Amino acid sequence: SSDGEGASAEAVKASIRQLIDAEDPKAVLSDDALVDLLKAKGFDLARRTVAKYREAIGLGSSVQRRRQKTLAGVR
């Protein structure tokens, strides 16, 4: 369903963390891109749900992550 009821919240959060950990520092994933990638894994979620889960596991938005990686010297 669009709010993720069909999948375990923990499984979705683990998938989000895995995708973000593997992202290219030059091409940081937006929440919309995460929705598309999660849909390919079988999770049908709304962008707002992905944002909520991403924030719940302590990961910033794409803008924040891009800025953090730039400041860390990873380009």
Short mmCIF file of N, CA, C and O in Angstrom, two decimals:
data_model
loop_
_atom_site.label_atom_id
_atom_site.label_comp_id
_atom_site.label_asym_id
_atom_site.label_seq_id
_atom_site.Cartn_x
_atom_site.Cartn_y
_atom_site.Cartn_z
N SER A 1 0.84 -1.19 0.00
CA SER A 1 0.00 0.00 0.00
C SER A 1 0.87 1.24 0.00
O SER A 1 2.07 1.16 0.24
N SER A 2 0.29 2.38 -0.19
CA SER A 2 1.08 3.61 -0.32
C SER A 2 1.71 4.06 0.99
O SER A 2 2.61 4.89 0.99
N ASP A 3 1.26 3.53 2.11
CA ASP A 3 1.89 3.92 3.39
C ASP A 3 2.80 2.83 3.94
O ASP A 3 3.30 2.96 5.05
N GLY A 4 3.07 1.79 3.18
CA GLY A 4 4.04 0.79 3.58
C GLY A 4 3.50 -0.28 4.51
O GLY A 4 4.27 -1.02 5.11
N GLU A 5 2.19 -0.40 4.64
CA GLU A 5 1.62 -1.38 5.55
C GLU A 5 1.98 -2.81 5.15
O GLU A 5 2.05 -3.68 6.00
N GLY A 6 2.21 -3.05 3.87
CA GLY A 6 2.49 -4.39 3.40
C GLY A 6 3.89 -4.90 3.74
O GLY A 6 4.15 -6.07 3.67
N ALA A 7 4.78 -4.00 4.11
CA ALA A 7 6.16 -4.39 4.40
C ALA A 7 6.54 -3.97 5.82
O ALA A 7 6.02 -2.98 6.33
N SER A 8 7.42 -4.70 6.42
CA SER A 8 7.92 -4.35 7.73
C SER A 8 8.66 -3.02 7.67
O SER A 8 9.50 -2.80 6.78
N ALA A 9 8.34 -2.14 8.59
CA ALA A 9 9.01 -0.83 8.63
C ALA A 9 10.51 -1.01 8.78
O ALA A 9 11.29 -0.27 8.17
N GLU A 10 10.92 -2.00 9.56
CA GLU A 10 12.35 -2.21 9.76
C GLU A 10 13.03 -2.68 8.48
O GLU A 10 14.17 -2.30 8.19
N ALA A 11 12.34 -3.50 7.70
CA ALA A 11 12.91 -3.96 6.43
C ALA A 11 13.07 -2.80 5.46
O ALA A 11 14.06 -2.69 4.75
N VAL A 12 12.08 -1.91 5.45
CA VAL A 12 12.15 -0.73 4.58
C VAL A 12 13.29 0.18 5.01
O VAL A 12 14.07 0.66 4.19
N LYS A 13 13.39 0.42 6.32
CA LYS A 13 14.47 1.28 6.84
C LYS A 13 15.84 0.69 6.50
O LYS A 13 16.75 1.42 6.13
N ALA A 14 15.98 -0.62 6.62
CA ALA A 14 17.25 -1.27 6.29
C ALA A 14 17.56 -1.08 4.81
O ALA A 14 18.72 -0.82 4.44
N SER A 15 16.56 -1.19 3.97
CA SER A 15 16.77 -1.00 2.53
C SER A 15 17.15 0.43 2.21
O SER A 15 18.02 0.68 1.37
N ILE A 16 16.50 1.39 2.87
CA ILE A 16 16.83 2.80 2.66
C ILE A 16 18.28 3.07 3.06
O ILE A 16 19.04 3.70 2.33
N ARG A 17 18.67 2.56 4.22
CA ARG A 17 20.05 2.77 4.69
C ARG A 17 21.03 2.14 3.71
O ARG A 17 22.05 2.73 3.37
N GLN A 18 20.72 0.95 3.23
CA GLN A 18 21.60 0.25 2.28
C GLN A 18 21.76 1.06 0.99
O GLN A 18 22.88 1.21 0.48
N LEU A 19 20.67 1.58 0.47
CA LEU A 19 20.71 2.37 -0.76
C LEU A 19 21.52 3.65 -0.57
O LEU A 19 22.33 4.03 -1.41
N ILE A 20 21.31 4.32 0.56
CA ILE A 20 22.02 5.58 0.82
C ILE A 20 23.50 5.32 1.08
O ILE A 20 24.36 6.08 0.62
N ASP A 21 23.82 4.25 1.79
CA ASP A 21 25.23 3.92 2.04
C ASP A 21 25.98 3.63 0.74
O ASP A 21 27.17 3.88 0.64
N ALA A 22 25.26 3.10 -0.26
CA ALA A 22 25.89 2.73 -1.53
C ALA A 22 25.82 3.83 -2.59
O ALA A 22 26.34 3.65 -3.69
N GLU A 23 25.21 4.97 -2.24
CA GLU A 23 25.04 6.00 -3.27
C GLU A 23 26.36 6.64 -3.66
O GLU A 23 27.29 6.72 -2.86
N ASP A 24 26.42 7.08 -4.89
CA ASP A 24 27.58 7.78 -5.43
C ASP A 24 27.60 9.19 -4.85
O ASP A 24 26.60 9.90 -4.95
N PRO A 25 28.71 9.62 -4.24
CA PRO A 25 28.77 10.98 -3.67
C PRO A 25 28.49 12.07 -4.71
O PRO A 25 28.06 13.16 -4.36
N LYS A 26 28.71 11.77 -5.97
CA LYS A 26 28.46 12.75 -7.03
C LYS A 26 27.00 12.73 -7.48
O LYS A 26 26.57 13.63 -8.18
N ALA A 27 26.27 11.68 -7.11
CA ALA A 27 24.87 11.55 -7.51
C ALA A 27 24.06 11.10 -6.30
O ALA A 27 23.64 9.94 -6.20
N VAL A 28 23.85 12.01 -5.36
CA VAL A 28 23.11 11.70 -4.14
C VAL A 28 21.65 11.46 -4.49
O VAL A 28 21.06 12.17 -5.30
N LEU A 29 21.07 10.43 -3.89
CA LEU A 29 19.70 10.02 -4.21
C LEU A 29 18.65 10.90 -3.52
O LEU A 29 18.71 11.11 -2.31
N SER A 30 17.69 11.38 -4.30
CA SER A 30 16.57 12.12 -3.73
C SER A 30 15.56 11.13 -3.17
O SER A 30 15.63 9.92 -3.44
N ASP A 31 14.59 11.63 -2.40
CA ASP A 31 13.55 10.75 -1.88
C ASP A 31 12.75 10.13 -3.02
O ASP A 31 12.36 8.97 -2.94
N ASP A 32 12.53 10.89 -4.10
CA ASP A 32 11.81 10.34 -5.26
C ASP A 32 12.60 9.19 -5.89
O ASP A 32 12.03 8.18 -6.30
N ALA A 33 13.92 9.35 -5.98
CA ALA A 33 14.76 8.28 -6.53
C ALA A 33 14.73 7.06 -5.61
O ALA A 33 14.68 5.92 -6.09
N LEU A 34 14.73 7.30 -4.31
CA LEU A 34 14.64 6.19 -3.36
C LEU A 34 13.31 5.44 -3.52
O LEU A 34 13.27 4.21 -3.46
N VAL A 35 12.22 6.19 -3.75
CA VAL A 35 10.91 5.56 -3.96
C VAL A 35 10.99 4.61 -5.16
O VAL A 35 10.53 3.47 -5.10
N ASP A 36 11.59 5.08 -6.26
CA ASP A 36 11.70 4.26 -7.47
C ASP A 36 12.55 3.01 -7.22
O ASP A 36 12.19 1.91 -7.65
N LEU A 37 13.66 3.17 -6.51
CA LEU A 37 14.53 2.02 -6.24
C LEU A 37 13.86 1.03 -5.30
O LEU A 37 14.00 -0.19 -5.46
N LEU A 38 13.14 1.54 -4.30
CA LEU A 38 12.43 0.66 -3.38
C LEU A 38 11.28 -0.06 -4.08
O LEU A 38 11.00 -1.22 -3.78
N LYS A 39 10.64 0.62 -5.02
CA LYS A 39 9.55 -0.01 -5.79
C LYS A 39 10.09 -1.20 -6.57
O LYS A 39 9.45 -2.24 -6.67
N ALA A 40 11.32 -1.05 -7.09
CA ALA A 40 11.95 -2.15 -7.84
C ALA A 40 12.24 -3.33 -6.91
O ALA A 40 12.30 -4.48 -7.36
N LYS A 41 12.42 -3.06 -5.61
CA LYS A 41 12.66 -4.13 -4.63
C LYS A 41 11.36 -4.71 -4.08
O LYS A 41 11.39 -5.58 -3.23
N GLY A 42 10.23 -4.14 -4.53
CA GLY A 42 8.95 -4.67 -4.08
C GLY A 42 8.27 -3.88 -2.99
O GLY A 42 7.23 -4.29 -2.48
N PHE A 43 8.84 -2.74 -2.59
CA PHE A 43 8.22 -1.89 -1.58
C PHE A 43 7.48 -0.76 -2.28
O PHE A 43 8.09 0.02 -3.01
N ASP A 44 6.18 -0.66 -2.06
CA ASP A 44 5.38 0.39 -2.68
C ASP A 44 5.09 1.45 -1.63
O ASP A 44 4.18 1.30 -0.81
N LEU A 45 5.90 2.51 -1.63
CA LEU A 45 5.81 3.55 -0.61
C LEU A 45 5.62 4.93 -1.23
O LEU A 45 6.09 5.18 -2.33
N ALA A 46 5.00 5.81 -0.46
CA ALA A 46 4.90 7.20 -0.87
C ALA A 46 6.21 7.91 -0.54
O ALA A 46 6.95 7.49 0.36
N ARG A 47 6.51 8.99 -1.25
CA ARG A 47 7.73 9.76 -0.98
C ARG A 47 7.76 10.25 0.46
O ARG A 47 8.80 10.25 1.11
N ARG A 48 6.61 10.67 0.97
CA ARG A 48 6.57 11.18 2.35
C ARG A 48 6.92 10.09 3.36
O ARG A 48 7.55 10.35 4.38
N THR A 49 6.52 8.86 3.07
CA THR A 49 6.84 7.74 3.95
C THR A 49 8.34 7.47 3.92
O THR A 49 8.97 7.23 4.96
N VAL A 50 8.93 7.52 2.72
CA VAL A 50 10.38 7.32 2.59
C VAL A 50 11.11 8.41 3.38
O VAL A 50 12.06 8.13 4.11
N ALA A 51 10.65 9.66 3.27
CA ALA A 51 11.27 10.76 4.00
C ALA A 51 11.16 10.54 5.51
O ALA A 51 12.13 10.76 6.26
N LYS A 52 10.00 10.09 5.97
CA LYS A 52 9.79 9.84 7.40
C LYS A 52 10.73 8.75 7.90
O LYS A 52 11.38 8.91 8.95
N TYR A 53 10.85 7.65 7.16
CA TYR A 53 11.73 6.56 7.56
C TYR A 53 13.19 6.99 7.50
O TYR A 53 13.99 6.64 8.37
N ARG A 54 13.57 7.75 6.47
CA ARG A 54 14.95 8.23 6.33
C ARG A 54 15.33 9.09 7.53
O ARG A 54 16.40 8.94 8.11
N GLU A 55 14.43 9.99 7.92
CA GLU A 55 14.69 10.85 9.08
C GLU A 55 14.72 10.04 10.37
O GLU A 55 15.51 10.32 11.27
N ALA A 56 13.87 9.01 10.46
CA ALA A 56 13.81 8.18 11.67
C ALA A 56 15.12 7.43 11.91
O ALA A 56 15.47 7.17 13.07
N ILE A 57 15.84 7.10 10.84
CA ILE A 57 17.12 6.40 11.02
C ILE A 57 18.30 7.36 11.03
O ILE A 57 19.45 6.95 11.00
N GLY A 58 17.99 8.66 11.08
CA GLY A 58 19.04 9.66 11.27
C GLY A 58 19.80 10.07 10.02
O GLY A 58 20.93 10.55 10.12
N LEU A 59 19.19 9.89 8.86
CA LEU A 59 19.85 10.28 7.62
C LEU A 59 19.23 11.57 7.10
O LEU A 59 18.00 11.70 7.09
N GLY A 60 20.06 12.48 6.67
CA GLY A 60 19.57 13.77 6.19
C GLY A 60 18.98 13.69 4.80
O GLY A 60 19.04 12.66 4.13
N SER A 61 18.43 14.81 4.37
CA SER A 61 17.89 14.90 3.02
C SER A 61 19.02 14.84 2.01
O SER A 61 20.21 14.91 2.37
N SER A 62 18.67 14.73 0.74
CA SER A 62 19.70 14.66 -0.30
C SER A 62 20.58 15.91 -0.28
O SER A 62 21.79 15.83 -0.46
N VAL A 63 19.97 17.06 -0.03
CA VAL A 63 20.74 18.32 0.03
C VAL A 63 21.72 18.27 1.20
O VAL A 63 22.90 18.63 1.06
N GLN A 64 21.25 17.83 2.36
CA GLN A 64 22.12 17.74 3.53
C GLN A 64 23.25 16.74 3.32
O GLN A 64 24.40 17.01 3.68
N ARG A 65 22.94 15.57 2.73
CA ARG A 65 23.97 14.56 2.50
C ARG A 65 24.98 15.05 1.47
O ARG A 65 26.18 14.82 1.63
N ARG A 66 24.51 15.72 0.42
CA ARG A 66 25.43 16.25 -0.59
C ARG A 66 26.38 17.28 0.04
O ARG A 66 27.58 17.25 -0.19
N ARG A 67 25.83 18.17 0.85
CA ARG A 67 26.64 19.20 1.52
C ARG A 67 27.65 18.54 2.45
O ARG A 67 28.82 18.92 2.49
N GLN A 68 27.21 17.53 3.20
CA GLN A 68 28.09 16.84 4.15
C GLN A 68 29.23 16.15 3.42
O GLN A 68 30.38 16.21 3.85
N LYS A 69 28.93 15.50 2.30
CA LYS A 69 29.96 14.80 1.54
C LYS A 69 30.93 15.78 0.88
O LYS A 69 32.12 15.51 0.77
N THR A 70 30.42 16.93 0.47
CA THR A 70 31.28 17.95 -0.13
C THR A 70 32.24 18.50 0.94
O THR A 70 33.43 18.67 0.68
N LEU A 71 31.71 18.78 2.12
CA LEU A 71 32.55 19.30 3.20
C LEU A 71 33.58 18.27 3.66
O LEU A 71 34.67 18.62 4.09
N ALA A 72 33.23 17.00 3.54
CA ALA A 72 34.16 15.93 3.93
C ALA A 72 35.23 15.71 2.87
O ALA A 72 36.14 14.91 3.06
N GLY A 73 35.09 16.41 1.73
CA GLY A 73 36.10 16.30 0.69
C GLY A 73 35.87 15.14 -0.26
O GLY A 73 36.72 14.82 -1.07
N VAL A 74 34.71 14.51 -0.17
CA VAL A 74 34.40 13.41 -1.07
C VAL A 74 33.63 13.98 -2.24
O VAL A 74 32.51 14.42 -2.10
N ARG A 75 34.25 14.02 -3.39
CA ARG A 75 33.57 14.60 -4.55
C ARG A 75 33.49 13.61 -5.59
O ARG A 75 33.49 13.18 -6.45
#
